[in-house]
Amino acid sequence: MTVLVCVAIMLALTAFTGRTKMGKAMRACSEDKAAAQLMGIDVNRTISMTFAIGSALAAIAGVLFLSTYTSLTPTTGSMPGIKAFTAAVFGGIGSIPGALLGGLLLGVIETFARAYISTELSTAIVFGVLIIVLLVKPAGLLGKTVREKV
């Protein structure tokens, strides 16, 4: 169920950022705020909408997480938050499908590490794989390398 919800949200978010006026404004603001403002985009409204969508996605993630783990403490989401950031970096910052792929791959790596190597070392192995991937491909698996023009 969780995977289906994640795939549906990924497809909806990809369509939103690629096909709607607000999604294109979000991409423009993330690239260059000053240029976006010169093009007539209300940057403050776009940033507010981005935070609102991000908050809604965080709420959905919290509900999905707590549907599996029923105890709630102030530090409940700290390690999943760190792993989610790791998955986004692993898949490629700025790539929505990359973040989903990164999360799935890190989950598989962690599961195999717990099963075949060591339960205590599984998190360290995940972060080690992240370091190796970033050494080989600094933009992440599906990230695009950006060349700076001078």
PDB file of C-alpha atoms in Angstrom, residues 7-138:
ATOM      1  CA  VAL A   7       4.304   6.021  -6.769  1.00  0.00           C
ATOM      2  CA  ALA A   8       0.981   7.870  -7.132  1.00  0.00           C
ATOM      3  CA  ILE A   9       2.359  10.920  -5.314  1.00  0.00           C
ATOM      4  CA  MET A  10       5.548  10.825  -7.396  1.00  0.00           C
ATOM      5  CA  LEU A  11       3.574  10.728 -10.648  1.00  0.00           C
ATOM      6  CA  ALA A  12       1.274  13.535  -9.489  1.00  0.00           C
ATOM      7  CA  LEU A  13       4.189  15.691  -8.332  1.00  0.00           C
ATOM      8  CA  THR A  14       6.118  15.086 -11.551  1.00  0.00           C
ATOM      9  CA  ALA A  15       3.064  16.041 -13.616  1.00  0.00           C
ATOM     10  CA  PHE A  16       2.472  19.092 -11.412  1.00  0.00           C
ATOM     11  CA  THR A  17       6.025  20.406 -11.690  1.00  0.00           C
ATOM     12  CA  GLY A  18       6.268  19.697 -15.405  1.00  0.00           C
ATOM     13  CA  ARG A  19       2.879  20.713 -16.766  1.00  0.00           C
ATOM     14  CA  THR A  20       1.279  23.381 -14.585  1.00  0.00           C
ATOM     15  CA  LYS A  21       2.014  27.087 -14.439  1.00  0.00           C
ATOM     16  CA  MET A  22       2.772  26.918 -10.704  1.00  0.00           C
ATOM     17  CA  GLY A  23       5.070  23.921 -11.203  1.00  0.00           C
ATOM     18  CA  LYS A  24       7.026  25.725 -13.886  1.00  0.00           C
ATOM     19  CA  ALA A  25       7.212  28.776 -11.626  1.00  0.00           C
ATOM     20  CA  MET A  26       8.618  26.564  -8.853  1.00  0.00           C
ATOM     21  CA  ARG A  27      11.282  25.214 -11.167  1.00  0.00           C
ATOM     22  CA  ALA A  28      12.132  28.713 -12.373  1.00  0.00           C
ATOM     23  CA  CYS A  29      12.450  30.023  -8.805  1.00  0.00           C
ATOM     24  CA  SER A  30      14.656  27.107  -7.824  1.00  0.00           C
ATOM     25  CA  GLU A  31      16.933  27.881 -10.761  1.00  0.00           C
ATOM     26  CA  ASP A  32      17.205  31.670 -10.382  1.00  0.00           C
ATOM     27  CA  LYS A  33      14.880  33.753  -8.190  1.00  0.00           C
ATOM     28  CA  ALA A  34      15.896  37.100  -9.648  1.00  0.00           C
ATOM     29  CA  ALA A  35      15.377  35.980 -13.245  1.00  0.00           C
ATOM     30  CA  ALA A  36      12.035  34.405 -12.329  1.00  0.00           C
ATOM     31  CA  GLN A  37      10.904  37.667 -10.764  1.00  0.00           C
ATOM     32  CA  LEU A  38      11.976  39.575 -13.877  1.00  0.00           C
ATOM     33  CA  MET A  39       9.857  37.167 -15.939  1.00  0.00           C
ATOM     34  CA  GLY A  40       6.780  38.162 -13.928  1.00  0.00           C
ATOM     35  CA  ILE A  41       6.621  35.274 -11.461  1.00  0.00           C
ATOM     36  CA  ASP A  42       5.440  36.136  -7.947  1.00  0.00           C
ATOM     37  CA  VAL A  43       8.413  34.604  -6.143  1.00  0.00           C
ATOM     38  CA  ASN A  44       7.022  34.968  -2.611  1.00  0.00           C
ATOM     39  CA  ARG A  45       3.749  33.256  -3.565  1.00  0.00           C
ATOM     40  CA  THR A  46       5.668  30.483  -5.308  1.00  0.00           C
ATOM     41  CA  ILE A  47       7.905  29.908  -2.286  1.00  0.00           C
ATOM     42  CA  SER A  48       4.854  29.828   0.007  1.00  0.00           C
ATOM     43  CA  MET A  49       3.156  27.284  -2.246  1.00  0.00           C
ATOM     44  CA  THR A  50       6.323  25.183  -2.321  1.00  0.00           C
ATOM     45  CA  PHE A  51       6.440  25.100   1.476  1.00  0.00           C
ATOM     46  CA  ALA A  52       2.725  24.221   1.623  1.00  0.00           C
ATOM     47  CA  ILE A  53       3.183  21.305  -0.779  1.00  0.00           C
ATOM     48  CA  GLY A  54       6.288  20.159   1.093  1.00  0.00           C
ATOM     49  CA  SER A  55       4.390  20.271   4.388  1.00  0.00           C
ATOM     50  CA  ALA A  56       1.532  18.251   2.915  1.00  0.00           C
ATOM     51  CA  LEU A  57       3.987  15.660   1.612  1.00  0.00           C
ATOM     52  CA  ALA A  58       5.664  15.496   5.032  1.00  0.00           C
ATOM     53  CA  ALA A  59       2.259  14.941   6.647  1.00  0.00           C
ATOM     54  CA  ILE A  60       1.491  12.111   4.224  1.00  0.00           C
ATOM     55  CA  ALA A  61       4.900  10.572   4.935  1.00  0.00           C
ATOM     56  CA  GLY A  62       4.224  10.811   8.674  1.00  0.00           C
ATOM     57  CA  VAL A  63       0.874   9.063   8.325  1.00  0.00           C
ATOM     58  CA  LEU A  64       2.417   6.314   6.195  1.00  0.00           C
ATOM     59  CA  PHE A  65       5.256   5.880   8.696  1.00  0.00           C
ATOM     60  CA  LEU A  66       2.968   5.765  11.728  1.00  0.00           C
ATOM     61  CA  SER A  67       0.672   3.266  10.023  1.00  0.00           C
ATOM     62  CA  THR A  68       3.549   0.799  10.362  1.00  0.00           C
ATOM     63  CA  TYR A  69       5.175   1.956  13.610  1.00  0.00           C
ATOM     64  CA  THR A  70       2.477   2.845  16.115  1.00  0.00           C
ATOM     65  CA  SER A  71       4.556   4.464  18.878  1.00  0.00           C
ATOM     66  CA  LEU A  72       5.062   8.214  18.751  1.00  0.00           C
ATOM     67  CA  THR A  73       7.878  10.022  20.556  1.00  0.00           C
ATOM     68  CA  PRO A  74       9.612  13.358  19.888  1.00  0.00           C
ATOM     69  CA  THR A  75      12.456  11.554  18.105  1.00  0.00           C
ATOM     70  CA  THR A  76      10.307   9.100  16.131  1.00  0.00           C
ATOM     71  CA  GLY A  77      11.073  10.611  12.733  1.00  0.00           C
ATOM     72  CA  SER A  78      14.710  11.578  13.170  1.00  0.00           C
ATOM     73  CA  MET A  79      16.349   8.535  11.589  1.00  0.00           C
ATOM     74  CA  PRO A  80      13.713   8.157   8.824  1.00  0.00           C
ATOM     75  CA  GLY A  81      14.224  11.858   8.056  1.00  0.00           C
ATOM     76  CA  ILE A  82      17.966  11.403   7.758  1.00  0.00           C
ATOM     77  CA  LYS A  83      17.446   8.339   5.571  1.00  0.00           C
ATOM     78  CA  ALA A  84      14.935  10.222   3.397  1.00  0.00           C
ATOM     79  CA  PHE A  85      17.491  12.975   2.825  1.00  0.00           C
ATOM     80  CA  THR A  86      20.079  10.304   2.068  1.00  0.00           C
ATOM     81  CA  ALA A  87      17.695   8.734  -0.462  1.00  0.00           C
ATOM     82  CA  ALA A  88      17.131  12.100  -2.150  1.00  0.00           C
ATOM     83  CA  VAL A  89      20.886  12.686  -2.422  1.00  0.00           C
ATOM     84  CA  PHE A  90      21.441   9.081  -3.555  1.00  0.00           C
ATOM     85  CA  GLY A  91      18.806   9.373  -6.288  1.00  0.00           C
ATOM     86  CA  GLY A  92      19.751  12.889  -7.317  1.00  0.00           C
ATOM     87  CA  ILE A  93      18.657  16.194  -5.834  1.00  0.00           C
ATOM     88  CA  GLY A  94      16.066  17.788  -8.085  1.00  0.00           C
ATOM     89  CA  SER A  95      14.899  14.491  -9.552  1.00  0.00           C
ATOM     90  CA  ILE A  96      11.566  13.290  -8.164  1.00  0.00           C
ATOM     91  CA  PRO A  97      11.849   9.795  -9.700  1.00  0.00           C
ATOM     92  CA  GLY A  98      15.465   9.727  -8.524  1.00  0.00           C
ATOM     93  CA  ALA A  99      14.406  10.323  -4.924  1.00  0.00           C
ATOM     94  CA  LEU A 100      11.905   7.460  -5.130  1.00  0.00           C
ATOM     95  CA  LEU A 101      14.458   5.166  -6.772  1.00  0.00           C
ATOM     96  CA  GLY A 102      17.054   6.183  -4.195  1.00  0.00           C
ATOM     97  CA  GLY A 103      14.660   5.369  -1.359  1.00  0.00           C
ATOM     98  CA  LEU A 104      13.802   1.969  -2.782  1.00  0.00           C
ATOM     99  CA  LEU A 105      17.447   1.084  -3.426  1.00  0.00           C
ATOM    100  CA  LEU A 106      18.548   2.219   0.022  1.00  0.00           C
ATOM    101  CA  GLY A 107      15.735   0.177   1.559  1.00  0.00           C
ATOM    102  CA  VAL A 108      16.843  -2.921  -0.334  1.00  0.00           C
ATOM    103  CA  ILE A 109      20.503  -2.323   0.580  1.00  0.00           C
ATOM    104  CA  GLU A 110      19.629  -1.867   4.249  1.00  0.00           C
ATOM    105  CA  THR A 111      17.448  -4.987   4.287  1.00  0.00           C
ATOM    106  CA  PHE A 112      20.162  -7.135   2.728  1.00  0.00           C
ATOM    107  CA  ALA A 113      22.767  -5.630   5.062  1.00  0.00           C
ATOM    108  CA  ARG A 114      20.614  -6.503   8.086  1.00  0.00           C
ATOM    109  CA  ALA A 115      19.956 -10.016   6.806  1.00  0.00           C
ATOM    110  CA  TYR A 116      23.408 -11.012   5.610  1.00  0.00           C
ATOM    111  CA  ILE A 117      25.985  -8.761   7.289  1.00  0.00           C
ATOM    112  CA  SER A 118      25.022  -7.150  10.604  1.00  0.00           C
ATOM    113  CA  THR A 119      21.984  -5.486  12.124  1.00  0.00           C
ATOM    114  CA  GLU A 120      24.162  -2.989  13.968  1.00  0.00           C
ATOM    115  CA  LEU A 121      26.120  -2.023  10.853  1.00  0.00           C
ATOM    116  CA  SER A 122      23.207  -1.725   8.408  1.00  0.00           C
ATOM    117  CA  THR A 123      22.866   2.053   8.749  1.00  0.00           C
ATOM    118  CA  ALA A 124      26.622   2.537   8.411  1.00  0.00           C
ATOM    119  CA  ILE A 125      26.587   0.369   5.285  1.00  0.00           C
ATOM    120  CA  VAL A 126      23.815   2.524   3.789  1.00  0.00           C
ATOM    121  CA  PHE A 127      25.820   5.694   4.396  1.00  0.00           C
ATOM    122  CA  GLY A 128      28.945   3.985   3.024  1.00  0.00           C
ATOM    123  CA  VAL A 129      27.095   3.125  -0.189  1.00  0.00           C
ATOM    124  CA  LEU A 130      25.978   6.757  -0.401  1.00  0.00           C
ATOM    125  CA  ILE A 131      29.581   7.929  -0.153  1.00  0.00           C
ATOM    126  CA  ILE A 132      30.658   5.484  -2.864  1.00  0.00           C
ATOM    127  CA  VAL A 133      27.845   6.594  -5.188  1.00  0.00           C
ATOM    128  CA  LEU A 134      28.698  10.262  -4.637  1.00  0.00           C
ATOM    129  CA  LEU A 135      32.368   9.583  -5.370  1.00  0.00           C
ATOM    130  CA  VAL A 136      31.460   7.848  -8.639  1.00  0.00           C
ATOM    131  CA  LYS A 137      28.524  10.066  -9.655  1.00  0.00           C
ATOM    132  CA  PRO A 138      28.384  13.318  -7.639  1.00  0.00           C
TER     133      PRO A 138
END
